mmCIF file of C-alpha atoms in Angstrom:
data_model
loop_
_atom_site.group_PDB
_atom_site.id
_atom_site.type_symbol
_atom_site.label_atom_id
_atom_site.label_comp_id
_atom_site.label_asym_id
_atom_site.label_seq_id
_atom_site.Cartn_x
_atom_site.Cartn_y
_atom_site.Cartn_z
ATOM 1 C CA GLY J 1 -34.224 -53.552 64.777
ATOM 2 C CA ALA J 2 -33.001 -57.249 65.641
ATOM 3 C CA VAL J 3 -35.687 -59.751 65.004
ATOM 4 C CA VAL J 4 -33.972 -62.756 66.503
ATOM 5 C CA SER J 5 -31.504 -62.842 69.758
ATOM 6 C CA GLN J 6 -28.552 -64.566 71.209
ATOM 7 C CA HIS J 7 -27.468 -64.422 74.425
ATOM 8 C CA PRO J 8 -24.573 -64.324 75.768
ATOM 9 C CA SER J 9 -22.378 -62.422 72.988
ATOM 10 C CA ARG J 10 -18.937 -63.933 74.350
ATOM 11 C CA VAL J 11 -18.304 -66.227 76.977
ATOM 12 C CA ILE J 12 -15.049 -68.097 78.661
ATOM 13 C CA CYS J 13 -14.776 -70.904 80.166
ATOM 14 C CA LYS J 14 -12.449 -73.451 81.470
ATOM 15 C CA SER J 15 -12.275 -76.665 80.002
ATOM 16 C CA GLY J 16 -14.165 -79.404 80.429
ATOM 17 C CA THR J 17 -17.610 -77.236 81.527
ATOM 18 C CA SER J 18 -20.949 -77.015 79.455
ATOM 19 C CA VAL J 19 -21.668 -73.533 77.988
ATOM 20 C CA LYS J 20 -25.219 -72.951 76.773
ATOM 21 C CA ILE J 21 -26.341 -70.453 74.247
ATOM 22 C CA GLU J 22 -29.741 -69.241 73.446
ATOM 23 C CA CYS J 23 -31.394 -67.807 70.044
ATOM 24 C CA ARG J 24 -34.571 -66.435 70.776
ATOM 25 C CA SER J 25 -37.400 -65.222 68.027
ATOM 26 C CA LEU J 26 -38.379 -61.726 68.972
ATOM 27 C CA ASP J 27 -41.298 -61.079 67.128
ATOM 28 C CA PHE J 28 -42.206 -64.006 64.998
ATOM 29 C CA GLN J 29 -42.622 -68.093 66.134
ATOM 30 C CA ALA J 30 -40.070 -70.438 64.514
ATOM 31 C CA THR J 31 -40.805 -73.771 64.731
ATOM 32 C CA THR J 32 -37.432 -74.266 63.349
ATOM 33 C CA MET J 33 -33.835 -72.240 63.859
ATOM 34 C CA PHE J 34 -30.510 -73.347 62.889
ATOM 35 C CA TRP J 35 -27.395 -73.003 64.725
ATOM 36 C CA TYR J 36 -24.395 -72.172 62.629
ATOM 37 C CA ARG J 37 -20.460 -72.166 63.763
ATOM 38 C CA GLN J 38 -18.169 -69.576 61.929
ATOM 39 C CA PHE J 39 -14.304 -69.637 61.661
ATOM 40 C CA PRO J 40 -12.296 -66.208 61.452
ATOM 41 C CA LYS J 41 -12.433 -64.776 58.238
ATOM 42 C CA GLN J 42 -14.232 -67.698 57.183
ATOM 43 C CA SER J 43 -17.771 -68.451 55.621
ATOM 44 C CA LEU J 44 -20.616 -69.967 58.054
ATOM 45 C CA MET J 45 -20.960 -73.623 58.558
ATOM 46 C CA LEU J 46 -24.477 -75.486 59.006
ATOM 47 C CA MET J 47 -24.478 -77.254 62.371
ATOM 48 C CA ALA J 48 -27.423 -78.444 62.983
ATOM 49 C CA THR J 49 -31.132 -77.915 62.296
ATOM 50 C CA SER J 50 -33.352 -77.260 65.405
ATOM 51 C CA ASN J 51 -37.133 -78.487 65.223
ATOM 52 C CA GLU J 52 -39.949 -77.199 67.945
ATOM 53 C CA GLY J 53 -41.240 -79.995 69.961
ATOM 54 C CA SER J 54 -39.055 -82.956 67.975
ATOM 55 C CA LYS J 55 -35.312 -84.151 67.825
ATOM 56 C CA ALA J 56 -32.707 -81.953 66.303
ATOM 57 C CA THR J 57 -30.955 -82.781 62.906
ATOM 58 C CA TYR J 58 -27.292 -82.846 62.671
ATOM 59 C CA GLU J 59 -25.233 -81.661 59.665
ATOM 60 C CA GLN J 60 -22.772 -84.283 58.604
ATOM 61 C CA GLY J 61 -19.342 -84.416 60.957
ATOM 62 C CA VAL J 62 -21.207 -83.128 63.579
ATOM 63 C CA GLU J 63 -21.379 -84.829 66.984
ATOM 64 C CA LYS J 64 -24.575 -84.217 68.828
ATOM 65 C CA ASP J 65 -23.502 -85.510 71.833
ATOM 66 C CA LYS J 66 -21.214 -82.746 72.320
ATOM 67 C CA PHE J 67 -23.130 -79.788 70.565
ATOM 68 C CA LEU J 68 -27.410 -80.303 72.186
ATOM 69 C CA ILE J 69 -29.972 -78.894 71.065
ATOM 70 C CA ASN J 70 -33.518 -78.297 72.833
ATOM 71 C CA HIS J 71 -36.261 -76.519 71.043
ATOM 72 C CA ALA J 72 -38.794 -76.246 73.849
ATOM 73 C CA SER J 73 -40.762 -73.082 72.924
ATOM 74 C CA LEU J 74 -42.245 -71.660 69.414
ATOM 75 C CA THR J 75 -39.814 -68.729 70.340
ATOM 76 C CA LEU J 76 -36.447 -70.345 71.635
ATOM 77 C CA SER J 77 -33.497 -72.426 70.912
ATOM 78 C CA THR J 78 -31.248 -73.345 73.078
ATOM 79 C CA LEU J 79 -26.904 -75.365 71.996
ATOM 80 C CA THR J 80 -25.263 -76.243 74.935
ATOM 81 C CA VAL J 81 -21.425 -77.234 74.070
ATOM 82 C CA THR J 82 -20.763 -80.715 76.490
ATOM 83 C CA SER J 83 -17.699 -81.066 77.855
ATOM 84 C CA ALA J 84 -15.917 -78.100 76.172
ATOM 85 C CA HIS J 85 -12.447 -78.145 74.889
ATOM 86 C CA PRO J 86 -10.313 -75.972 73.427
ATOM 87 C CA GLU J 87 -10.970 -76.718 69.510
ATOM 88 C CA ASP J 88 -14.230 -75.899 70.689
ATOM 89 C CA SER J 89 -13.586 -72.438 70.565
ATOM 90 C CA SER J 90 -15.406 -70.399 67.695
ATOM 91 C CA PHE J 91 -18.217 -68.044 66.807
ATOM 92 C CA TYR J 92 -21.926 -69.663 66.807
ATOM 93 C CA ILE J 93 -24.465 -68.353 65.647
ATOM 94 C CA CYS J 94 -28.473 -68.818 65.597
ATOM 95 C CA SER J 95 -30.695 -68.303 62.872
ATOM 96 C CA ALA J 96 -34.437 -68.104 62.248
ATOM 97 C CA PRO J 97 -36.628 -68.057 59.225
ATOM 98 C CA ARG J 98 -39.194 -65.686 58.981
ATOM 99 C CA PHE J 99 -42.557 -66.539 56.257
ATOM 100 C CA PRO J 100 -40.835 -70.583 56.566
ATOM 101 C CA GLY J 101 -42.329 -72.330 53.720
ATOM 102 C CA GLN J 102 -43.434 -69.520 52.295
ATOM 103 C CA ILE J 103 -41.566 -68.141 48.721
ATOM 104 C CA ASN J 104 -40.903 -65.005 50.571
ATOM 105 C CA GLU J 105 -38.816 -66.539 53.415
ATOM 106 C CA LYS J 106 -36.112 -64.604 55.425
ATOM 107 C CA LEU J 107 -33.443 -65.996 57.254
ATOM 108 C CA PHE J 108 -32.588 -63.529 60.104
ATOM 109 C CA PHE J 109 -29.283 -63.933 62.439
ATOM 110 C CA GLY J 110 -28.428 -63.643 65.734
ATOM 111 C CA SER J 111 -25.753 -61.251 66.504
ATOM 112 C CA GLY J 112 -23.182 -64.555 67.641
ATOM 113 C CA THR J 113 -21.490 -65.877 70.079
ATOM 114 C CA GLN J 114 -18.048 -65.965 70.774
ATOM 115 C CA LEU J 115 -16.968 -69.221 72.763
ATOM 116 C CA SER J 116 -13.467 -69.235 74.382
ATOM 117 C CA VAL J 117 -12.565 -72.631 76.257
ATOM 118 C CA LEU J 118 -9.468 -72.187 77.363
ATOM 119 C CA GLY C 1 -24.051 -80.719 47.918
ATOM 120 C CA GLN C 2 -24.096 -77.595 46.591
ATOM 121 C CA GLN C 3 -21.542 -74.959 46.183
ATOM 122 C CA LEU C 4 -21.019 -71.336 45.838
ATOM 123 C CA ASN C 5 -18.063 -69.793 44.549
ATOM 124 C CA GLN C 6 -17.680 -65.907 45.728
ATOM 125 C CA SER C 7 -15.691 -63.095 44.380
ATOM 126 C CA PRO C 8 -13.347 -61.902 45.084
ATOM 127 C CA GLN C 9 -12.057 -62.884 48.208
ATOM 128 C CA SER C 10 -11.360 -59.336 49.156
ATOM 129 C CA MET C 11 -11.371 -55.846 47.959
ATOM 130 C CA PHE C 12 -9.490 -52.600 48.745
ATOM 131 C CA ILE C 13 -11.218 -49.625 47.573
ATOM 132 C CA GLN C 14 -11.008 -45.478 48.118
ATOM 133 C CA GLU C 15 -14.538 -43.737 49.186
ATOM 134 C CA GLY C 16 -16.995 -42.782 46.961
ATOM 135 C CA GLU C 17 -16.333 -45.869 44.523
ATOM 136 C CA ASP C 18 -18.479 -48.546 43.043
ATOM 137 C CA VAL C 19 -18.243 -51.910 43.977
ATOM 138 C CA SER C 20 -19.320 -55.350 42.173
ATOM 139 C CA MET C 21 -19.008 -58.472 43.712
ATOM 140 C CA ASN C 22 -20.642 -62.051 42.731
ATOM 141 C CA CYS C 23 -21.210 -65.667 43.057
ATOM 142 C CA THR C 24 -22.053 -68.664 40.646
ATOM 143 C CA SER C 25 -23.362 -71.592 42.242
ATOM 144 C CA SER C 26 -22.967 -75.244 40.566
ATOM 145 C CA SER C 27 -26.486 -76.088 40.791
ATOM 146 C CA ILE C 28 -29.894 -73.733 40.585
ATOM 147 C CA PHE C 29 -31.377 -71.564 43.295
ATOM 148 C CA ASN C 30 -34.898 -70.775 44.301
ATOM 149 C CA THR C 31 -33.931 -67.523 46.595
ATOM 150 C CA TRP C 32 -30.935 -65.735 46.782
ATOM 151 C CA LEU C 33 -29.873 -63.457 49.660
ATOM 152 C CA TRP C 34 -26.691 -61.032 50.165
ATOM 153 C CA TYR C 35 -26.078 -60.053 53.653
ATOM 154 C CA LYS C 36 -23.100 -57.851 55.153
ATOM 155 C CA GLN C 37 -21.520 -59.401 58.317
ATOM 156 C CA ASP C 38 -19.295 -56.231 60.591
ATOM 157 C CA PRO C 39 -16.792 -57.969 63.214
ATOM 158 C CA GLY C 40 -18.340 -59.558 65.750
ATOM 159 C CA GLU C 41 -21.944 -59.510 64.701
ATOM 160 C CA GLY C 42 -24.075 -61.778 63.007
ATOM 161 C CA PRO C 43 -24.595 -61.364 59.511
ATOM 162 C CA VAL C 44 -27.214 -58.587 58.797
ATOM 163 C CA LEU C 45 -29.538 -59.142 56.008
ATOM 164 C CA LEU C 46 -29.155 -56.560 52.828
ATOM 165 C CA ILE C 47 -31.210 -57.466 50.276
ATOM 166 C CA ALA C 48 -33.636 -61.276 49.052
ATOM 167 C CA LEU C 49 -34.118 -62.090 45.417
ATOM 168 C CA TYR C 50 -36.838 -64.515 45.164
ATOM 169 C CA LYS C 51 -37.237 -64.722 40.959
ATOM 170 C CA ALA C 52 -34.970 -65.447 38.199
ATOM 171 C CA GLY C 53 -33.949 -61.985 36.646
ATOM 172 C CA GLU C 54 -35.330 -59.706 39.877
ATOM 173 C CA LEU C 55 -33.442 -56.893 40.374
ATOM 174 C CA THR C 56 -33.476 -55.207 43.881
ATOM 175 C CA SER C 57 -32.140 -51.981 45.308
ATOM 176 C CA ASN C 58 -31.764 -51.155 48.754
ATOM 177 C CA GLY C 59 -30.144 -47.784 48.644
ATOM 178 C CA ARG C 60 -26.794 -47.933 47.420
ATOM 179 C CA LEU C 61 -27.050 -51.643 46.971
ATOM 180 C CA THR C 62 -28.557 -53.077 44.266
ATOM 181 C CA ALA C 63 -28.435 -57.071 43.289
ATOM 182 C CA GLN C 64 -29.635 -59.090 40.950
ATOM 183 C CA PHE C 65 -30.817 -62.847 40.878
ATOM 184 C CA GLY C 66 -29.029 -64.869 37.379
ATOM 185 C CA ILE C 67 -31.686 -65.227 34.503
ATOM 186 C CA THR C 68 -29.802 -68.752 34.664
ATOM 187 C CA ARG C 69 -30.702 -68.918 38.457
ATOM 188 C CA LYS C 70 -26.903 -70.469 39.018
ATOM 189 C CA ASP C 71 -25.700 -67.049 39.451
ATOM 190 C CA SER C 72 -26.601 -63.465 41.487
ATOM 191 C CA PHE C 73 -24.133 -60.178 41.883
ATOM 192 C CA LEU C 74 -24.257 -57.025 44.294
ATOM 193 C CA ASN C 75 -22.992 -53.854 43.666
ATOM 194 C CA ILE C 76 -23.025 -50.781 46.461
ATOM 195 C CA SER C 77 -22.805 -47.672 44.780
ATOM 196 C CA ALA C 78 -20.524 -44.621 45.866
ATOM 197 C CA SER C 79 -18.774 -46.681 48.964
ATOM 198 C CA ILE C 80 -18.503 -45.096 52.039
ATOM 199 C CA PRO C 81 -16.105 -46.234 55.015
ATOM 200 C CA SER C 82 -19.166 -47.710 57.172
ATOM 201 C CA ASP C 83 -19.709 -50.201 54.175
ATOM 202 C CA VAL C 84 -16.514 -52.373 55.272
ATOM 203 C CA GLY C 85 -17.395 -55.531 56.395
ATOM 204 C CA ILE C 86 -17.346 -59.599 55.351
ATOM 205 C CA TYR C 87 -20.258 -59.747 52.091
ATOM 206 C CA PHE C 88 -21.386 -63.011 51.809
ATOM 207 C CA CYS C 89 -24.132 -64.425 49.446
ATOM 208 C CA ALA C 90 -26.655 -67.120 50.182
ATOM 209 C CA GLY C 91 -28.339 -69.218 47.985
ATOM 210 C CA ARG C 92 -31.897 -70.982 48.755
ATOM 211 C CA GLY C 93 -32.685 -74.476 46.663
ATOM 212 C CA THR C 94 -35.296 -77.093 47.655
ATOM 213 C CA SER C 95 -35.467 -77.118 51.195
ATOM 214 C CA TYR C 96 -36.478 -74.115 52.881
ATOM 215 C CA GLY C 97 -34.717 -72.246 55.898
ATOM 216 C CA LYS C 98 -31.242 -74.045 54.056
ATOM 217 C CA LEU C 99 -28.796 -72.125 53.102
ATOM 218 C CA THR C 100 -25.879 -72.529 51.344
ATOM 219 C CA PHE C 101 -23.111 -69.558 51.909
ATOM 220 C CA GLY C 102 -20.139 -68.360 50.140
ATOM 221 C CA GLN C 103 -17.174 -67.550 50.885
ATOM 222 C CA GLY C 104 -17.294 -63.972 51.626
ATOM 223 C CA THR C 105 -15.947 -60.901 50.501
ATOM 224 C CA ILE C 106 -13.976 -58.632 52.872
ATOM 225 C CA LEU C 107 -14.495 -55.157 52.009
ATOM 226 C CA THR C 108 -12.027 -52.545 52.720
ATOM 227 C CA VAL C 109 -12.839 -48.913 51.730
ATOM 228 C CA HIS C 110 -10.389 -46.091 52.447
ATOM 229 C CA PRO C 111 -11.793 -42.275 53.565
#
């Protein structure tokens, strides 16, 4: 079964509103989670690394004020797309590593959130 | 930065045929992972490889971690319609958790 849960799976919002996406690790703790963005028929692009209890680390070119990340607990990270615009429409996916820092580390993904901004 | 080249970009095959796809990297990876993604879903982990030369199977899937640590392949034997989807390779260097993804292989299986 799923080890990483992501909600909502689909959201449609008006331009200018903010949208929050949740990512939970189900049966393990995740001090680090990752947020990706994916355009149709393209690969996953890492947006940011979410760190429990500290600030997120953003990849080059990703606006931290646009994509707010909060990792308030060991099992929950949230991504808030602030003042969303149509160009923010995309598929957002979170992931969490199991056995982090160990040689057998595995990265599991949530089911993704399709954001459509009208 | 690290780059992964995944090929082929797409494949159209008949049910029952075998499939092979591969990834090559410009630099060394310590871990190779293969994922499958269905439309509107997140990637699902198929096989994880941790040692150079390692050959691992998961049902009809077999993947290998290249000896040079710069490549990996995935084979699917006796394909079935539910194998349809996008397959991604992903490599991890020295940064735990951070993966570099290939461009994906779109697989279509005709019944």
